[in-house]
Coordinates of N, CA and C in Angstrom, one line a residue:
M246 N 0.4 5.6 -25.4 CA -0.3 6.9 -25.1 C 0.6 7.7 -24.5
I247 N 0.8 9.2 -25.1 CA 1.2 9.8 -23.9 C 1.0 11.1 -22.9
L248 N 0.3 10.8 -22.0 CA -0.4 11.8 -21.5 C 0.1 12.9 -21.0
D249 N -0.5 14.3 -20.6 CA -0.7 15.2 -21.0 C -0.4 16.2 -19.8
K250 N 1.5 16.7 -19.0 CA 1.0 16.8 -17.1 C -0.2 18.1 -16.7
T251 N -0.9 18.3 -16.2 CA -0.9 18.8 -15.3 C -0.6 19.6 -14.5
E252 N -0.6 19.7 -14.1 CA 1.3 19.9 -12.2 C 0.9 19.4 -11.8
T253 N 2.1 20.3 -11.1 CA 2.9 19.5 -10.6 C 3.0 20.0 -8.8
H254 N 3.4 19.9 -7.6 CA 3.7 20.3 -7.4 C 4.5 19.1 -6.1
V255 N 4.7 19.4 -4.9 CA 6.2 19.6 -3.9 C 5.6 18.5 -2.2
I256 N 5.4 16.9 -2.7 CA 4.5 16.4 -1.8 C 6.1 16.2 -0.6
D257 N 6.4 16.4 0.5 CA 7.0 16.0 2.0 C 8.9 16.0 1.5
G258 N 8.6 17.3 0.2 CA 10.0 17.8 0.0 C 10.6 16.9 -1.5
I259 N 9.2 16.3 -2.1 CA 9.4 15.7 -3.4 C 8.3 16.7 -4.3
E260 N 9.3 16.4 -5.9 CA 8.8 17.0 -7.0 C 7.5 16.1 -7.0
V261 N 6.4 16.2 -7.1 CA 5.5 15.2 -7.7 C 4.5 15.9 -9.5
E262 N 4.6 15.7 -10.0 CA 4.1 16.0 -11.6 C 2.2 14.8 -12.0
F263 N 1.2 15.7 -11.8 CA 0.2 14.9 -11.6 C 0.1 15.3 -13.1
Y264 N -0.5 14.0 -13.9 CA -1.7 13.1 -14.8 C -2.5 13.1 -14.5
M265 N -3.2 13.4 -15.8 CA -4.9 12.9 -16.0 C -4.7 11.9 -17.6
A266 N -5.4 10.8 -17.2 CA -5.5 10.3 -18.9 C -6.2 11.3 -19.4
P267 N -6.3 11.5 -21.4 CA -7.5 12.1 -21.6 C -8.8 11.2 -21.7
D268 N -9.3 12.3 -21.9 CA -10.8 11.9 -21.5 C -11.2 10.9 -20.5
S269 N -10.4 11.1 -19.1 CA -10.8 10.1 -18.5 C -10.7 10.9 -17.1
E270 N -10.7 10.1 -16.1 CA -11.0 10.5 -14.2 C -10.5 9.8 -13.7
A271 N -8.8 9.6 -14.1 CA -7.7 9.1 -13.9 C -8.7 8.3 -11.7
P272 N -8.2 7.7 -10.7 CA -8.5 7.8 -9.3 C -8.0 8.1 -8.6
A273 N -7.9 8.9 -7.7 CA -7.8 9.4 -6.4 C -5.8 9.3 -6.6
E274 N -5.8 7.5 -6.9 CA -5.0 6.8 -5.6 C -3.8 6.7 -7.2
M275 N -4.3 7.3 -8.3 CA -3.0 7.5 -9.7 C -2.2 9.4 -8.8
H276 N -2.9 9.5 -9.0 CA -1.9 10.8 -8.3 C -1.4 10.7 -7.4
M277 N -1.3 9.4 -6.5 CA 0.2 9.2 -5.6 C 0.7 8.7 -6.2
F278 N 1.5 7.8 -7.4 CA 1.9 7.4 -7.8 C 3.0 7.8 -8.4
F279 N 4.4 8.3 -7.9 CA 5.0 8.2 -8.8 C 7.4 7.5 -8.8
P280 N 8.0 6.5 -9.0 CA 8.5 5.9 -8.8 C 8.8 5.9 -6.3
G281 N 8.6 4.8 -6.6 CA 9.2 4.5 -5.0 C 8.4 4.1 -3.9
L282 N 6.9 4.6 -4.9 CA 5.5 4.6 -4.5 C 4.7 3.3 -4.6
K283 N 5.0 2.9 -3.4 CA 4.5 1.0 -4.0 C 2.8 1.4 -3.4
P284 N 2.4 0.2 -3.8 CA 0.7 -0.1 -3.4 C 0.2 0.2 -1.4
D285 N 1.3 -0.9 -1.2 CA 0.9 -0.3 0.4 C 1.2 0.8 1.1
E286 N 2.3 1.6 0.2 CA 2.1 2.7 1.1 C 1.3 4.1 0.7
V287 N 1.1 4.0 -0.2 CA -0.1 4.0 -1.3 C -1.5 3.8 -0.3
A288 N -2.4 2.5 0.0 CA -2.5 2.9 0.7 C -2.9 3.4 2.2
E289 N -1.9 4.0 3.0 CA -1.5 3.7 4.1 C -2.0 5.7 4.4
A290 N -0.6 6.5 2.8 CA -1.1 7.4 2.7 C -2.4 8.2 2.2
L291 N -3.0 7.2 1.6 CA -4.4 7.9 1.2 C -6.0 8.4 2.6
H292 N -6.3 9.4 2.2 CA -6.9 9.5 3.5 C -7.9 10.5 2.3
L293 N -9.1 10.0 3.2 CA -10.4 10.8 1.5 C -10.7 12.1 3.3
P294 N -11.2 13.1 2.6 CA -11.1 13.8 2.9 C -12.5 15.2 3.9
A295 N -12.0 15.2 4.7 CA -13.6 15.4 5.7 C -14.5 15.3 5.1
E296 N -15.0 16.4 4.2 CA -16.5 16.1 4.0 C -16.2 14.8 2.6
L297 N -15.9 14.3 2.8 CA -16.7 13.0 1.7 C -16.7 12.2 2.6
E298 N -15.6 11.6 3.8 CA -15.4 10.7 5.0 C -16.9 10.9 6.0
R299 N -17.7 11.9 5.8 CA -19.2 11.9 6.4 C -20.2 11.6 4.9
E300 N -19.7 11.9 4.1 CA -20.9 10.4 2.7 C -21.3 9.4 2.9
W301 N -22.1 9.1 3.0 CA -22.7 7.6 3.2 C -22.3 6.9 2.5
S302 N -22.7 7.4 0.8 CA -21.4 6.6 -0.6 C -19.7 5.9 -0.4
C303 N -19.5 6.5 0.5 CA -17.8 7.1 0.2 C -17.4 5.3 1.2
R304 N -18.7 4.8 2.5 CA -18.0 4.3 3.5 C -17.6 3.2 2.5
G305 N -16.4 2.0 3.0 CA -16.7 1.5 3.2 C -16.8 -0.2 3.4
Y306 N -17.9 0.0 2.3 CA -18.4 -1.0 2.2 C -17.6 -2.9 1.2
Y307 N -17.5 -2.7 0.8 CA -16.9 -4.1 0.6 C -15.1 -3.5 1.2
G308 N -15.2 -3.2 2.5 CA -13.8 -3.0 2.5 C -12.9 -2.2 2.9
A309 N -12.5 -1.7 2.9 CA -11.5 -0.8 3.8 C -11.1 0.3 2.5
L310 N -11.3 1.7 2.8 CA -10.1 2.5 1.6 C -9.2 1.6 1.1
K311 N -8.5 1.5 1.9 CA -6.5 0.7 1.2 C -6.8 -0.3 0.6
H312 N -7.5 -1.6 0.5 CA -8.6 -2.7 -0.3 C -8.2 -1.7 -1.4
K313 N -9.3 -1.0 -1.3 CA -9.6 -0.5 -3.1 C -8.4 0.2 -2.9
A314 N -7.5 1.5 -2.4 CA -6.3 1.9 -3.0 C -5.5 1.0 -3.7
K315 N -5.5 -0.4 -3.1 CA -4.5 -1.3 -3.9 C -5.4 -1.9 -4.9
A316 N -6.1 -2.2 -5.1 CA -6.9 -2.5 -6.2 C -6.3 -2.1 -7.8
I317 N -6.6 -0.3 -7.8 CA -7.0 0.6 -8.4 C -5.4 0.8 -8.6
Y318 N -5.1 0.7 -7.4 CA -3.0 0.0 -8.3 C -2.7 -0.6 -8.9
Q319 N -3.2 -2.0 -8.4 CA -2.5 -3.2 -9.4 C -3.7 -3.1 -10.7
R320 N -4.6 -2.7 -11.3 CA -6.1 -2.0 -11.9 C -4.5 -1.6 -13.1
Y321 N -4.4 -0.4 -12.9 CA -3.6 0.0 -13.6 C -2.2 0.8 -14.1
L322 N -2.0 -0.1 -12.8 CA 0.1 0.6 -12.8 C 0.8 -1.5 -13.3
S323 N -0.5 -1.7 -13.3 CA -0.3 -3.8 -12.4 C 0.4 -4.3 -11.7
W324 N 0.9 -6.2 -10.7 CA 1.4 -5.8 -9.8 C 3.3 -5.4 -9.6
Y325 N 3.3 -5.8 -10.5 CA 5.2 -5.6 -10.2 C 5.8 -3.9 -10.0
D326 N 6.9 -3.8 -9.1 CA 6.6 -2.8 -8.3 C 8.0 -2.4 -9.0
A327 N 8.9 -2.6 -10.4 CA 9.9 -2.2 -11.3 C 11.3 -3.2 -9.5
N328 N 10.6 -4.1 -9.2 CA 12.5 -4.8 -8.4 C 12.2 -5.8 -9.1
P329 N 13.4 -6.1 -9.6 CA 13.0 -7.2 -10.2 C 13.6 -8.6 -9.3
V330 N 13.7 -8.3 -8.4 CA 13.2 -9.4 -6.7 C 11.8 -9.8 -6.9
H331 N 11.3 -9.1 -7.3 CA 10.0 -10.5 -7.4 C 9.5 -10.5 -9.0
L332 N 10.5 -10.3 -9.8 CA 9.7 -10.9 -10.7 C 9.6 -13.3 -10.7
D333 N 10.5 -13.2 -9.7 CA 10.7 -14.5 -8.9 C 10.4 -14.7 -7.8
P334 N 10.1 -15.0 -7.0 CA 10.2 -14.4 -6.1 C 10.2 -16.2 -4.9
L335 N 10.9 -16.4 -4.7 CA 10.4 -17.9 -3.6 C 8.7 -18.3 -2.9
P336 N 8.7 -19.2 -2.8 CA 6.7 -20.0 -3.3 C 7.0 -19.4 -1.1
G337 N 5.9 -18.9 -0.9 CA 5.3 -18.3 0.3 C 6.3 -19.0 1.9
A338 N 6.2 -20.7 1.7 CA 6.9 -22.3 2.4 C 8.4 -21.3 3.2
A339 N 8.9 -21.7 1.3 CA 9.9 -20.9 1.2 C 10.4 -19.7 1.3
S340 N 10.2 -18.8 1.2 CA 9.9 -17.6 2.1 C 10.0 -17.8 3.5
A341 N 9.3 -17.9 4.6 CA 9.7 -18.1 5.6 C 10.7 -18.6 6.0
R342 N 11.1 -19.9 6.2 CA 12.5 -20.6 6.3 C 13.0 -19.8 5.8
K343 N 12.9 -19.1 5.1 CA 14.3 -18.3 4.9 C 14.7 -17.0 6.4
M344 N 13.1 -16.4 5.3 CA 13.1 -15.2 6.9 C 13.3 -15.6 8.1
I345 N 12.4 -16.7 8.3 CA 13.3 -17.6 10.3 C 14.8 -17.6 10.2
A346 N 14.9 -18.4 9.3 CA 17.3 -18.6 9.4 C 17.5 -16.8 9.5
Y347 N 17.4 -15.8 9.2 CA 17.7 -14.7 8.8 C 17.9 -13.9 9.9
M348 N 16.6 -14.3 10.9 CA 15.9 -13.1 12.1 C 16.6 -13.9 13.3
G349 N 17.4 -15.2 13.4 CA 18.0 -15.6 14.4 C 16.4 -17.3 14.7
G350 N 16.0 -17.2 13.5 CA 15.4 -18.3 14.6 C 13.5 -18.4 14.8
A351 N 13.2 -19.6 14.6 CA 11.5 -20.0 15.3 C 11.6 -18.4 16.9
E352 N 12.8 -19.4 18.2 CA 13.1 -19.0 18.8 C 12.8 -17.4 19.4
A353 N 13.4 -16.7 18.5 CA 13.7 -15.6 18.7 C 12.8 -14.4 18.1
I354 N 12.2 -14.4 16.9 CA 10.7 -14.2 16.1 C 9.6 -13.8 16.9
L355 N 8.8 -15.2 17.4 CA 8.4 -15.1 18.9 C 8.9 -14.7 20.0
A356 N 10.0 -14.4 20.9 CA 9.4 -13.4 21.6 C 9.7 -11.9 20.6
K357 N 10.2 -11.3 20.1 CA 9.7 -10.6 19.5 C 8.9 -9.7 19.0
A358 N 8.0 -11.3 18.9 CA 6.1 -10.8 17.8 C 5.5 -10.7 19.7
R359 N 6.0 -11.7 20.7 CA 5.4 -11.3 22.2 C 5.3 -10.0 22.3
E360 N 6.5 -9.3 22.7 CA 6.7 -7.9 23.0 C 6.0 -7.2 22.0
D361 N 6.3 -6.7 20.3 CA 5.3 -6.4 19.6 C 3.4 -5.9 20.1
Y362 N 3.0 -7.2 20.5 CA 1.6 -8.0 21.3 C 1.5 -6.7 22.6
A363 N 2.4 -7.1 23.1 CA 2.4 -7.2 24.6 C 1.6 -5.1 24.2
R364 N 2.8 -4.4 23.7 CA 2.4 -2.8 22.9 C 2.1 -2.0 21.7
G365 N 1.0 -3.9 21.8 CA -0.6 -3.5 20.6 C 0.1 -3.4 19.0
E366 N 0.8 -3.2 19.1 CA 1.3 -3.3 17.7 C 1.5 -5.0 16.9
F367 N -0.2 -4.7 16.2 CA -1.3 -5.9 16.3 C -0.6 -5.9 14.8
R368 N -0.5 -5.0 14.0 CA -0.7 -4.3 12.7 C 0.6 -5.9 12.0
W369 N 1.9 -5.7 13.5 CA 3.2 -6.6 12.6 C 2.8 -8.2 13.1
S370 N 2.3 -7.8 14.3 CA 2.2 -9.1 15.2 C 1.1 -9.4 15.7
P371 N 0.5 -11.3 14.6 CA -0.8 -11.0 14.8 C -0.2 -11.8 16.3
L372 N 0.1 -12.8 16.6 CA 0.0 -14.1 17.5 C -0.6 -13.1 18.6
G373 N -0.4 -13.5 19.7 CA -2.0 -13.4 20.8 C 0.2 -13.3 22.3
P374 N -0.6 -13.3 23.5 CA 0.6 -13.6 24.3 C 0.8 -15.5 24.2
A375 N 2.4 -15.1 24.9 CA 2.9 -16.8 25.1 C 1.4 -17.9 26.1
R376 N 1.5 -18.5 25.4 CA 0.3 -19.4 26.0 C 1.2 -20.5 27.1

C-alpha cells in the first residue's frame, strides 16, 4: 500500500514527512516515526497538548501515555527496529553477564548505580542506598 504524503515539517533540524493511512486516522505517535526514532524515543518525546491534558478522557487510565505510545508503535510498525543485532539477541541472563563484564564487574556497576541513586536518577538506577 502506498501512502499519500500530506505535509513536510522540519523538527529539530530534521525534515519529517507526515503521512496518513488512507481512510483512517493514524495515531499521533505514527507522525513521529522516521528512521532513527525508536519506541522509547517516541514515548519520551510525546506530550499531549495542554488542552488535552486537562480532558478527563485523556488521562492515563491503564498506563501512562508513554506505555500507549510504545504499544501503538509495536502494533503498526512491529517490534523490529531495523537493527540486525536485535533479530537474535542474547537472552536476559546471558546479556546481563556480558554487560556486567563490559562495565568492569558488579562492584563497579553498583558503585555507579548508588551515585545515580544519590543524585535522584531513579530511572537508570533502581537500587536503594548501600546496606
